[in-house]
Amino acid sequence: METLGFLIDGFGVALAPHNLMFALLGAFLGTLIGALPGLGPANGVAILIPLAFSLGLAPDTAMIMLTAVYAGAMYGGRISSILLNIPGDEPAMMTCLDGYPMAQKGKASEALAISAIASFIGSLVATLGLILLAPVLADFALTFGPAEYFALFMLAFATLGGITGKNPIKTVVAACIGLMIATVGIDSTGVQRYTFGVLELYEGVDFIIAIVGLFAISELLFFIEAQAGGGKESIAVNKMTLSWKDIRDILPTSLRGGVLGFVAGVLPGAGASLGSFISYTLEKRILGRKGNFGEGDPRGVAAPEAGNNGASSGALVPMLTLGVPGSGTTAVLLALLISLNITPGPLMFTQNADIVWGVIAALLIGNFLLLLLNIPLVGIFVKLLSVPPMYLLPIVTMVAFVGIYSISNTTFDLYFMVAFGVAGYVLRKLEIPLVPVILGLLLGPEMEKNLRHALDISDGDWMVLWGSGLAIGLWVFAALGLILPYILGPLLRMRMQSSSDQSD
């Protein structure tokens, strides 16, 4: 009953006219960003964070808008998958397998509608799971001491690459780069570290500047590099003839996909790609010869969409309750919370309950808004796919620069942001992932603080880090997180590639 009371209060926050307006704006922009191949939700949220600061949004409004962007981008990724056979982001790859064949058969509208409905169901199931699980996990996290939190952060880094990661070594390198950047500034004992006499570095590196530079500016550089490349012509959208029977047929598939996706999202390092893959694979096995997978089966569209949207909501559980992001996009949202002087974790459910439950209620409302946006307005998003980057680049650049300048009103931050953008471009060229860099930068200070605290309590005895059953359990899971990518990763990627090849 207490949870229900908090949720009702959350609806009071989410249904405030200005919050509702920004949720709608975020849902629209998120769908647009998700539809553009290559951008993805993490880049979309990173690009729009400066907008939230430049508009001077309150913490609850900023989180509601950017969470809506996150959800909208997960919805939007299916559009280019179905019409262009180009995934909007990695989780949408499985949607290509049956979505594009449906479009080739003249059923593009049906494929888009089915994917929107499945995304709605998957996200709704996962949001209900978030409502039930988050308070329980938050209460459990209150039993954590500094040693347990240090082990938890190690678990987050160990599972960062996930079993879908391509190169665990590069993931570790990226995390180390982030941790190194996190040491810049004055530490808790008053000692200057790597400031080189630059006054602006005394307080450390600002998360938002690093994120906008690494994600948004590096993406702009990639756009510029690819400017000479030609676009792929999309398939025309026909008049929709979807019946209630078609919706009933995909309902069990979508429910199963939502549950599997939620579980994948809650697990650190698993994420939406795994949620999409296991949902599609399970559905294919359940239906067997009754299905027509790889040739335009509607259930082959519904399963991965429900899975990846369920995972996106599930990834919010560890971020809100433990302060550990469950995905790349939630790492960006975590940075926003920290920059707003809000500490994610179990105490957030008591100290900032209005924000937590406002965001959860906004997720429920946002799902209905996204369903309403994505079925009647899909033609607009399809047309926006043909907008050349030369028109998008100036807008994105303006938002990034104005937003960053509005935070501190100093040109140093603008130069710093560009420097991070160049560094992000180089790292991406070397195929070194950016999310571990951000996670190292975000969790580094808290990780160091908990390590110092644990050693202070134990008079410098390092055995305190393994002093409880909970800490030992976290260390065991961290070790498994380092080992499993080498065993399961190649096998899973091989199966994903084999599913993709069979559909060609």
Short mmCIF file of C-alpha atoms in Angstrom, two decimals:
data_model
loop_
_atom_site.label_atom_id
_atom_site.label_comp_id
_atom_site.label_asym_id
_atom_site.label_seq_id
_atom_site.Cartn_x
_atom_site.Cartn_y
_atom_site.Cartn_z
CA MET A 1 0.00 0.00 0.00
CA GLU A 2 2.90 2.34 0.73
CA THR A 3 4.17 1.84 -2.83
CA LEU A 4 0.72 2.66 -4.19
CA GLY A 5 0.67 5.89 -2.18
CA PHE A 6 4.08 6.90 -3.53
CA LEU A 7 2.95 6.08 -7.07
CA ILE A 8 -0.17 8.25 -6.69
CA ASP A 9 2.08 11.10 -5.51
CA GLY A 10 4.28 10.42 -8.53
CA PHE A 11 1.30 10.81 -10.86
CA GLY A 12 0.68 14.17 -9.19
CA VAL A 13 4.20 15.21 -10.27
CA ALA A 14 4.05 13.64 -13.75
CA LEU A 15 0.62 15.06 -14.60
CA ALA A 16 1.63 18.66 -13.83
CA PRO A 17 1.01 20.53 -17.12
CA HIS A 18 4.64 21.57 -17.66
CA ASN A 19 5.94 18.06 -16.88
CA LEU A 20 3.39 16.52 -19.23
CA MET A 21 4.41 18.95 -21.96
CA PHE A 22 8.11 18.11 -21.62
CA ALA A 23 7.30 14.38 -21.48
CA LEU A 24 5.49 14.74 -24.81
CA LEU A 25 8.38 16.76 -26.25
CA GLY A 26 10.89 14.17 -25.02
CA ALA A 27 8.84 11.30 -26.48
CA PHE A 28 8.67 13.02 -29.88
CA LEU A 29 12.38 13.95 -29.97
CA GLY A 30 13.36 10.50 -28.69
CA THR A 31 11.38 8.75 -31.44
CA LEU A 32 13.00 11.00 -34.03
CA ILE A 33 16.50 10.35 -32.66
CA GLY A 34 15.87 6.61 -32.47
CA ALA A 35 14.68 6.56 -36.09
CA LEU A 36 17.95 8.09 -37.34
CA PRO A 37 20.41 5.21 -37.94
CA GLY A 38 23.48 5.27 -35.73
CA LEU A 39 22.40 7.80 -33.11
CA GLY A 40 20.71 5.60 -30.50
CA PRO A 41 19.29 6.50 -27.08
CA ALA A 42 22.62 7.21 -25.29
CA ASN A 43 23.66 9.77 -27.90
CA GLY A 44 20.15 11.22 -27.99
CA VAL A 45 20.00 11.79 -24.23
CA ALA A 46 23.57 13.17 -24.21
CA ILE A 47 22.74 15.63 -27.01
CA LEU A 48 19.63 16.91 -25.20
CA ILE A 49 21.10 17.22 -21.68
CA PRO A 50 22.42 20.74 -22.50
CA LEU A 51 18.89 21.68 -23.59
CA ALA A 52 17.58 20.81 -20.12
CA PHE A 53 20.20 23.07 -18.51
CA SER A 54 19.77 25.94 -20.95
CA LEU A 55 15.99 25.91 -20.30
CA GLY A 56 16.65 25.92 -16.53
CA LEU A 57 14.42 22.88 -15.94
CA ALA A 58 13.75 21.65 -12.41
CA PRO A 59 15.31 18.26 -11.55
CA ASP A 60 12.01 16.36 -11.81
CA THR A 61 11.13 17.99 -15.15
CA ALA A 62 14.62 17.39 -16.59
CA MET A 63 14.55 13.71 -15.58
CA ILE A 64 11.02 13.23 -16.94
CA MET A 65 11.92 14.80 -20.29
CA LEU A 66 15.16 12.84 -20.73
CA THR A 67 13.62 9.56 -19.57
CA ALA A 68 10.92 10.15 -22.20
CA VAL A 69 13.71 10.72 -24.76
CA TYR A 70 15.22 7.39 -23.68
CA ALA A 71 11.92 5.53 -24.04
CA GLY A 72 11.14 7.29 -27.34
CA ALA A 73 14.52 6.39 -28.83
CA MET A 74 13.90 2.72 -28.01
CA TYR A 75 10.57 2.97 -29.85
CA GLY A 76 12.08 4.86 -32.79
CA GLY A 77 14.90 2.39 -33.49
CA ARG A 78 12.44 0.08 -35.23
CA ILE A 79 11.53 2.56 -38.00
CA SER A 80 14.81 2.44 -39.93
CA SER A 81 15.10 -1.30 -39.18
CA ILE A 82 11.80 -2.00 -40.92
CA LEU A 83 12.00 0.51 -43.77
CA LEU A 84 15.74 0.60 -44.50
CA ASN A 85 16.97 -2.70 -43.03
CA ILE A 86 19.38 -0.51 -41.03
CA PRO A 87 19.00 -0.79 -37.21
CA GLY A 88 18.56 2.56 -35.47
CA ASP A 89 20.73 1.07 -32.72
CA GLU A 90 22.13 -2.35 -31.81
CA PRO A 91 19.03 -3.71 -29.96
CA ALA A 92 16.91 -3.01 -33.08
CA MET A 93 19.07 -5.36 -35.15
CA MET A 94 16.80 -8.34 -34.48
CA THR A 95 13.78 -6.35 -35.71
CA CYS A 96 15.34 -6.28 -39.19
CA LEU A 97 15.00 -10.06 -39.49
CA ASP A 98 11.23 -10.02 -39.99
CA GLY A 99 10.43 -6.31 -40.15
CA TYR A 100 12.18 -5.64 -43.46
CA PRO A 101 10.72 -8.75 -45.18
CA MET A 102 7.24 -7.56 -44.09
CA ALA A 103 7.95 -4.16 -45.62
CA GLN A 104 9.14 -5.80 -48.84
CA LYS A 105 5.79 -7.62 -49.03
CA GLY A 106 3.94 -4.29 -48.89
CA LYS A 107 3.15 -4.56 -45.17
CA ALA A 108 5.40 -1.77 -43.88
CA SER A 109 2.52 -0.03 -42.04
CA GLU A 110 1.49 -3.28 -40.36
CA ALA A 111 5.09 -3.96 -39.31
CA LEU A 112 5.46 -0.45 -37.86
CA ALA A 113 2.13 -0.71 -36.00
CA ILE A 114 2.92 -4.19 -34.63
CA SER A 115 6.34 -3.03 -33.44
CA ALA A 116 4.81 0.03 -31.74
CA ILE A 117 2.19 -2.10 -29.94
CA ALA A 118 4.79 -4.68 -28.89
CA SER A 119 7.09 -1.89 -27.66
CA PHE A 120 4.19 -0.49 -25.65
CA ILE A 121 3.36 -3.86 -24.06
CA GLY A 122 7.00 -4.72 -23.33
CA SER A 123 7.70 -1.34 -21.77
CA LEU A 124 4.46 -1.43 -19.77
CA VAL A 125 5.25 -4.89 -18.35
CA ALA A 126 8.77 -3.75 -17.41
CA THR A 127 7.55 -0.51 -15.82
CA LEU A 128 5.19 -2.53 -13.62
CA GLY A 129 8.17 -4.71 -12.72
CA LEU A 130 10.13 -1.55 -11.86
CA ILE A 131 7.32 -0.40 -9.54
CA LEU A 132 7.30 -3.74 -7.70
CA LEU A 133 11.05 -4.48 -7.57
CA ALA A 134 12.68 -1.07 -7.08
CA PRO A 135 11.43 -0.38 -3.51
CA VAL A 136 12.40 -3.91 -2.41
CA LEU A 137 15.90 -3.60 -3.86
CA ALA A 138 16.27 -0.11 -2.38
CA ASP A 139 15.44 -1.44 1.12
CA PHE A 140 17.94 -4.27 0.64
CA ALA A 141 20.64 -1.81 -0.47
CA LEU A 142 20.33 0.04 2.86
CA THR A 143 22.20 -2.91 4.43
CA PHE A 144 25.28 -2.14 2.31
CA GLY A 145 28.39 -0.81 4.03
CA PRO A 146 31.40 0.85 2.32
CA ALA A 147 33.04 -2.54 1.60
CA GLU A 148 29.86 -3.85 -0.03
CA TYR A 149 29.49 -0.70 -2.12
CA PHE A 150 33.10 -0.98 -3.29
CA ALA A 151 32.46 -4.60 -4.32
CA LEU A 152 29.24 -3.49 -6.06
CA PHE A 153 31.16 -0.91 -8.10
CA MET A 154 33.70 -3.58 -9.03
CA LEU A 155 30.78 -5.76 -10.17
CA ALA A 156 29.50 -2.87 -12.31
CA PHE A 157 32.87 -2.52 -14.04
CA ALA A 158 33.33 -6.29 -14.40
CA THR A 159 29.98 -6.74 -16.14
CA LEU A 160 30.23 -3.55 -18.16
CA GLY A 161 31.13 -5.15 -21.46
CA GLY A 162 28.26 -7.59 -21.13
CA ILE A 163 28.16 -10.88 -22.95
CA THR A 164 27.39 -9.02 -26.17
CA GLY A 165 30.54 -6.89 -25.91
CA LYS A 166 33.03 -7.36 -28.74
CA ASN A 167 36.31 -6.95 -26.88
CA PRO A 168 36.40 -7.21 -23.05
CA ILE A 169 40.03 -5.98 -22.98
CA LYS A 170 39.08 -2.71 -24.69
CA THR A 171 36.20 -2.36 -22.23
CA VAL A 172 38.67 -2.61 -19.32
CA VAL A 173 40.97 -0.07 -21.01
CA ALA A 174 38.04 2.33 -21.44
CA ALA A 175 37.01 1.93 -17.79
CA CYS A 176 40.59 2.65 -16.67
CA ILE A 177 40.63 5.83 -18.79
CA GLY A 178 37.43 6.94 -17.05
CA LEU A 179 38.85 6.18 -13.59
CA MET A 180 42.00 8.13 -14.43
CA ILE A 181 39.95 11.17 -15.48
CA ALA A 182 37.95 10.84 -12.25
CA THR A 183 41.13 11.39 -10.17
CA VAL A 184 41.62 14.91 -11.60
CA GLY A 185 40.99 17.66 -9.03
CA ILE A 186 41.41 18.11 -5.28
CA ASP A 187 40.87 14.89 -3.32
CA SER A 188 39.17 14.47 0.06
CA THR A 189 42.44 15.21 1.91
CA GLY A 190 43.01 18.49 0.06
CA VAL A 191 45.76 17.22 -2.26
CA GLN A 192 45.76 18.48 -5.87
CA ARG A 193 45.90 15.72 -8.48
CA TYR A 194 46.68 16.31 -12.16
CA THR A 195 45.41 19.90 -12.13
CA PHE A 196 48.64 21.33 -13.65
CA GLY A 197 47.86 24.68 -12.04
CA VAL A 198 44.66 25.10 -14.07
CA LEU A 199 42.06 26.64 -11.77
CA GLU A 200 39.11 25.14 -13.69
CA LEU A 201 40.37 21.62 -12.94
CA TYR A 202 40.46 22.04 -9.15
CA GLU A 203 36.87 20.78 -8.83
CA GLY A 204 37.47 17.90 -11.22
CA VAL A 205 36.05 17.16 -14.65
CA ASP A 206 32.37 18.00 -15.09
CA PHE A 207 30.36 14.89 -16.03
CA ILE A 208 28.07 16.74 -18.41
CA ILE A 209 30.91 18.32 -20.39
CA ALA A 210 32.58 14.93 -20.77
CA ILE A 211 29.35 13.21 -21.82
CA VAL A 212 28.27 15.82 -24.35
CA GLY A 213 31.78 15.88 -25.79
CA LEU A 214 32.29 12.12 -25.95
CA PHE A 215 28.84 11.32 -27.31
CA ALA A 216 27.38 14.35 -29.08
CA ILE A 217 30.48 16.05 -30.49
CA SER A 218 32.13 12.78 -31.55
CA GLU A 219 28.87 11.82 -33.28
CA LEU A 220 28.95 15.13 -35.15
CA LEU A 221 32.48 14.37 -36.31
CA PHE A 222 31.33 10.99 -37.59
CA PHE A 223 28.45 12.67 -39.42
CA ILE A 224 30.89 15.06 -41.07
CA GLU A 225 33.14 12.17 -42.07
CA ALA A 226 30.19 10.28 -43.58
CA GLN A 227 28.75 13.34 -45.34
CA ALA A 228 29.92 12.11 -48.71
CA GLY A 229 28.15 8.77 -48.26
CA GLY A 230 24.81 8.23 -49.97
CA GLY A 231 21.64 7.31 -48.12
CA LYS A 232 19.60 4.18 -48.60
CA GLU A 233 16.18 4.57 -50.15
CA SER A 234 13.38 3.58 -47.83
CA ILE A 235 10.32 1.53 -48.65
CA ALA A 236 7.07 3.46 -49.03
CA VAL A 237 4.56 3.14 -46.20
CA ASN A 238 1.28 1.62 -47.32
CA LYS A 239 -2.20 2.13 -45.89
CA MET A 240 -2.51 0.13 -42.67
CA THR A 241 -4.88 -2.87 -42.62
CA LEU A 242 -4.05 -4.24 -39.14
CA SER A 243 -6.94 -6.15 -37.53
CA TRP A 244 -7.77 -6.96 -33.91
CA LYS A 245 -6.92 -10.59 -34.68
CA ASP A 246 -3.39 -9.54 -35.64
CA ILE A 247 -3.05 -7.73 -32.32
CA ARG A 248 -4.36 -10.76 -30.38
CA ASP A 249 -1.84 -12.98 -32.17
CA ILE A 250 1.14 -10.90 -30.99
CA LEU A 251 -0.13 -10.35 -27.43
CA PRO A 252 1.41 -13.52 -25.83
CA THR A 253 4.65 -12.89 -27.72
CA SER A 254 4.82 -9.30 -26.47
CA LEU A 255 4.12 -10.29 -22.86
CA ARG A 256 6.83 -12.94 -22.90
CA GLY A 257 9.25 -10.51 -24.54
CA GLY A 258 8.51 -7.82 -21.96
CA VAL A 259 9.25 -10.15 -19.03
CA LEU A 260 12.47 -11.49 -20.59
CA GLY A 261 13.58 -7.99 -21.51
CA PHE A 262 12.96 -6.70 -17.99
CA VAL A 263 15.11 -9.49 -16.49
CA ALA A 264 17.88 -8.76 -19.02
CA GLY A 265 17.71 -5.03 -18.22
CA VAL A 266 17.99 -5.53 -14.46
CA LEU A 267 21.10 -7.69 -14.83
CA PRO A 268 24.22 -5.47 -15.02
CA GLY A 269 25.95 -5.73 -18.37
CA ALA A 270 23.15 -7.63 -20.16
CA GLY A 271 21.10 -4.81 -21.62
CA ALA A 272 18.61 -4.34 -24.44
CA SER A 273 20.62 -6.25 -27.06
CA LEU A 274 20.43 -9.43 -24.99
CA GLY A 275 16.76 -8.80 -24.17
CA SER A 276 15.98 -8.45 -27.87
CA PHE A 277 17.94 -11.56 -28.83
CA ILE A 278 16.61 -13.95 -26.17
CA SER A 279 13.01 -12.79 -26.77
CA TYR A 280 13.32 -13.49 -30.50
CA THR A 281 15.11 -16.81 -29.97
CA LEU A 282 12.64 -18.08 -27.36
CA GLU A 283 9.66 -17.14 -29.52
CA LYS A 284 11.20 -18.93 -32.49
CA ARG A 285 11.63 -22.08 -30.39
CA ILE A 286 8.14 -21.92 -28.88
CA LEU A 287 6.41 -21.60 -32.24
CA GLY A 288 8.73 -23.95 -34.13
CA ARG A 289 7.32 -24.82 -37.53
CA LYS A 290 4.16 -22.81 -36.81
CA GLY A 291 6.20 -19.66 -37.25
CA ASN A 292 7.56 -18.14 -40.42
CA PHE A 293 10.54 -16.41 -38.86
CA GLY A 294 12.99 -14.63 -41.13
CA GLU A 295 10.36 -14.29 -43.86
CA GLY A 296 8.13 -11.60 -42.42
CA ASP A 297 6.40 -13.18 -39.41
CA PRO A 298 4.66 -10.45 -37.32
CA ARG A 299 5.69 -12.27 -34.12
CA GLY A 300 9.30 -11.98 -35.26
CA VAL A 301 8.80 -8.21 -35.14
CA ALA A 302 6.90 -8.17 -31.84
CA ALA A 303 9.31 -10.36 -29.84
CA PRO A 304 12.54 -8.30 -30.16
CA GLU A 305 10.70 -4.98 -29.83
CA ALA A 306 9.00 -6.07 -26.61
CA GLY A 307 12.34 -7.43 -25.38
CA ASN A 308 14.45 -4.35 -26.00
CA ASN A 309 11.84 -1.93 -24.63
CA GLY A 310 11.37 -4.11 -21.56
CA ALA A 311 15.13 -4.06 -21.02
CA SER A 312 15.27 -0.26 -21.25
CA SER A 313 12.86 0.08 -18.30
CA GLY A 314 14.56 -2.75 -16.42
CA ALA A 315 17.92 -0.95 -16.69
CA LEU A 316 16.47 1.87 -14.55
CA VAL A 317 16.15 -0.48 -11.55
CA PRO A 318 19.87 -0.73 -10.64
CA MET A 319 20.41 2.94 -11.51
CA LEU A 320 17.70 4.25 -9.18
CA THR A 321 18.16 1.75 -6.34
CA LEU A 322 21.93 1.14 -6.29
CA GLY A 323 23.35 4.09 -8.19
CA VAL A 324 24.82 1.66 -10.74
CA PRO A 325 23.65 2.09 -14.35
CA GLY A 326 22.22 -0.94 -16.10
CA SER A 327 22.93 0.38 -19.62
CA GLY A 328 24.81 3.07 -21.51
CA THR A 329 21.84 5.41 -21.54
CA THR A 330 21.18 5.02 -17.82
CA ALA A 331 24.86 5.93 -17.28
CA VAL A 332 24.12 9.23 -19.01
CA LEU A 333 20.98 9.69 -16.87
CA LEU A 334 23.07 8.90 -13.79
CA ALA A 335 25.42 11.73 -14.73
CA LEU A 336 22.45 14.09 -15.00
CA LEU A 337 21.28 13.16 -11.49
CA ILE A 338 24.74 13.68 -10.03
CA SER A 339 25.10 17.04 -11.79
CA LEU A 340 21.76 18.07 -10.23
CA ASN A 341 23.21 17.25 -6.77
CA ILE A 342 20.97 14.20 -6.41
CA THR A 343 22.63 11.01 -5.15
CA PRO A 344 21.16 7.91 -6.82
CA GLY A 345 20.75 4.90 -4.59
CA PRO A 346 18.48 3.60 -1.83
CA LEU A 347 18.29 6.92 0.02
CA MET A 348 16.92 8.57 -3.11
CA PHE A 349 13.60 6.79 -2.45
CA THR A 350 13.22 8.76 0.79
CA GLN A 351 15.17 11.96 0.17
CA ASN A 352 13.98 12.52 -3.42
CA ALA A 353 10.84 10.39 -3.56
CA ASP A 354 9.02 12.99 -5.68
CA ILE A 355 11.63 12.67 -8.45
CA VAL A 356 11.82 8.85 -8.35
CA TRP A 357 8.09 8.24 -8.39
CA GLY A 358 7.47 11.15 -10.74
CA VAL A 359 9.82 9.54 -13.27
CA ILE A 360 8.20 6.11 -12.81
CA ALA A 361 4.71 7.58 -13.25
CA ALA A 362 5.94 9.53 -16.26
CA LEU A 363 7.18 6.25 -17.78
CA LEU A 364 3.67 4.83 -17.55
CA ILE A 365 2.14 7.95 -19.06
CA GLY A 366 4.94 8.18 -21.63
CA ASN A 367 4.16 4.68 -22.92
CA PHE A 368 0.64 5.78 -23.85
CA LEU A 369 1.96 9.01 -25.39
CA LEU A 370 4.49 7.05 -27.44
CA LEU A 371 1.83 4.62 -28.68
CA LEU A 372 -0.35 7.55 -29.75
CA LEU A 373 2.63 9.23 -31.43
CA ASN A 374 4.06 6.20 -33.15
CA ILE A 375 0.96 4.91 -34.95
CA PRO A 376 -0.76 8.00 -36.45
CA LEU A 377 2.42 10.10 -36.86
CA VAL A 378 4.72 7.40 -38.21
CA GLY A 379 4.61 9.02 -41.67
CA ILE A 380 6.26 12.16 -40.26
CA PHE A 381 9.12 10.16 -38.72
CA VAL A 382 9.57 8.28 -42.00
CA LYS A 383 9.91 11.56 -43.91
CA LEU A 384 12.42 12.85 -41.36
CA LEU A 385 14.64 9.87 -42.20
CA SER A 386 15.39 11.55 -45.52
CA VAL A 387 16.58 14.83 -43.95
CA PRO A 388 20.26 15.26 -44.89
CA PRO A 389 22.78 15.52 -42.03
CA MET A 390 23.81 18.95 -43.35
CA TYR A 391 20.56 20.33 -41.89
CA LEU A 392 20.70 18.34 -38.64
CA LEU A 393 24.33 19.12 -37.77
CA PRO A 394 23.93 22.88 -37.12
CA ILE A 395 20.91 22.29 -34.85
CA VAL A 396 22.64 19.62 -32.75
CA THR A 397 25.82 21.71 -32.53
CA MET A 398 23.89 24.79 -31.42
CA VAL A 399 22.02 22.86 -28.70
CA ALA A 400 25.27 21.36 -27.37
CA PHE A 401 27.25 24.62 -27.27
CA VAL A 402 24.45 26.82 -25.89
CA GLY A 403 23.57 24.23 -23.24
CA ILE A 404 27.14 23.75 -22.01
CA TYR A 405 27.82 27.50 -21.95
CA SER A 406 24.62 28.07 -19.94
CA ILE A 407 25.88 25.77 -17.17
CA SER A 408 29.04 27.71 -16.24
CA ASN A 409 29.17 30.73 -18.59
CA THR A 410 32.81 30.07 -19.41
CA THR A 411 34.45 29.40 -22.76
CA PHE A 412 36.91 27.00 -21.08
CA ASP A 413 34.12 24.41 -20.84
CA LEU A 414 33.40 24.79 -24.56
CA TYR A 415 37.03 24.09 -25.47
CA PHE A 416 37.04 21.21 -22.98
CA MET A 417 33.89 19.77 -24.57
CA VAL A 418 35.45 19.91 -28.05
CA ALA A 419 38.59 18.22 -26.69
CA PHE A 420 36.46 15.40 -25.29
CA GLY A 421 34.68 15.21 -28.65
CA VAL A 422 37.97 14.71 -30.50
CA ALA A 423 39.07 12.15 -27.90
CA GLY A 424 35.72 10.34 -28.28
CA TYR A 425 36.13 10.29 -32.06
CA VAL A 426 39.60 8.75 -31.74
CA LEU A 427 38.43 6.17 -29.20
CA ARG A 428 35.53 5.14 -31.43
CA LYS A 429 37.88 4.83 -34.41
CA LEU A 430 39.97 2.47 -32.27
CA GLU A 431 36.75 0.60 -31.37
CA ILE A 432 37.16 1.46 -27.69
CA PRO A 433 33.65 1.86 -26.18
CA LEU A 434 32.70 5.19 -24.64
CA VAL A 435 30.22 4.02 -22.00
CA PRO A 436 32.94 2.48 -19.75
CA VAL A 437 34.82 5.80 -19.87
CA ILE A 438 31.72 7.59 -18.63
CA LEU A 439 31.04 4.96 -15.98
CA GLY A 440 34.61 5.23 -14.69
CA LEU A 441 34.25 9.00 -14.51
CA LEU A 442 30.89 8.72 -12.71
CA LEU A 443 31.62 5.92 -10.25
CA GLY A 444 35.30 6.68 -9.66
CA PRO A 445 34.82 9.31 -6.90
CA GLU A 446 32.25 7.20 -5.01
CA MET A 447 34.39 4.11 -5.44
CA GLU A 448 37.41 5.89 -3.96
CA LYS A 449 35.34 7.36 -1.11
CA ASN A 450 33.96 3.94 -0.10
CA LEU A 451 37.41 2.34 -0.32
CA ARG A 452 38.90 5.04 1.93
CA HIS A 453 35.99 4.70 4.36
CA ALA A 454 36.27 0.90 4.55
CA LEU A 455 40.03 1.10 5.20
CA ASP A 456 39.56 3.83 7.82
CA ILE A 457 37.05 1.68 9.71
CA SER A 458 39.37 -1.36 9.63
CA ASP A 459 42.59 0.57 10.43
CA GLY A 460 43.98 -0.19 6.99
CA ASP A 461 43.15 -3.91 6.95
CA TRP A 462 42.39 -4.83 3.32
CA MET A 463 40.57 -7.99 4.45
CA VAL A 464 37.59 -5.78 5.27
CA LEU A 465 36.76 -5.80 1.56
CA TRP A 466 35.95 -9.53 1.89
CA GLY A 467 34.64 -9.32 5.45
CA SER A 468 30.96 -10.16 4.86
CA GLY A 469 29.02 -12.82 2.99
CA LEU A 470 27.35 -10.14 0.85
CA ALA A 471 30.70 -8.65 -0.16
CA ILE A 472 32.07 -12.11 -1.03
CA GLY A 473 28.97 -12.81 -3.14
CA LEU A 474 29.45 -9.54 -5.05
CA TRP A 475 33.13 -10.36 -5.66
CA VAL A 476 32.16 -13.82 -6.98
CA PHE A 477 29.65 -12.28 -9.39
CA ALA A 478 32.28 -9.74 -10.44
CA ALA A 479 34.72 -12.56 -11.23
CA LEU A 480 32.02 -14.33 -13.26
CA GLY A 481 31.32 -11.05 -15.04
CA LEU A 482 34.94 -10.93 -16.19
CA ILE A 483 35.08 -14.59 -17.27
CA LEU A 484 31.69 -15.15 -18.93
CA PRO A 485 32.18 -12.66 -21.81
CA TYR A 486 35.10 -14.78 -23.04
CA ILE A 487 32.97 -17.95 -22.94
CA LEU A 488 29.45 -16.84 -23.85
CA GLY A 489 30.23 -13.66 -25.81
CA PRO A 490 31.59 -15.23 -29.02
CA LEU A 491 28.88 -17.90 -28.96
CA LEU A 492 26.06 -15.36 -28.58
CA ARG A 493 27.43 -13.03 -31.27
CA MET A 494 27.84 -16.01 -33.60
CA ARG A 495 24.21 -17.00 -33.09
CA MET A 496 23.00 -13.41 -33.58
CA GLN A 497 25.02 -13.19 -36.80
CA SER A 498 23.74 -16.58 -37.95
CA SER A 499 20.12 -15.46 -37.38
CA SER A 500 20.84 -12.30 -39.40
CA ASP A 501 22.46 -14.28 -42.25
CA GLN A 502 19.55 -16.73 -42.45
CA SER A 503 17.14 -13.85 -43.03
CA ASP A 504 19.17 -12.49 -45.98
#
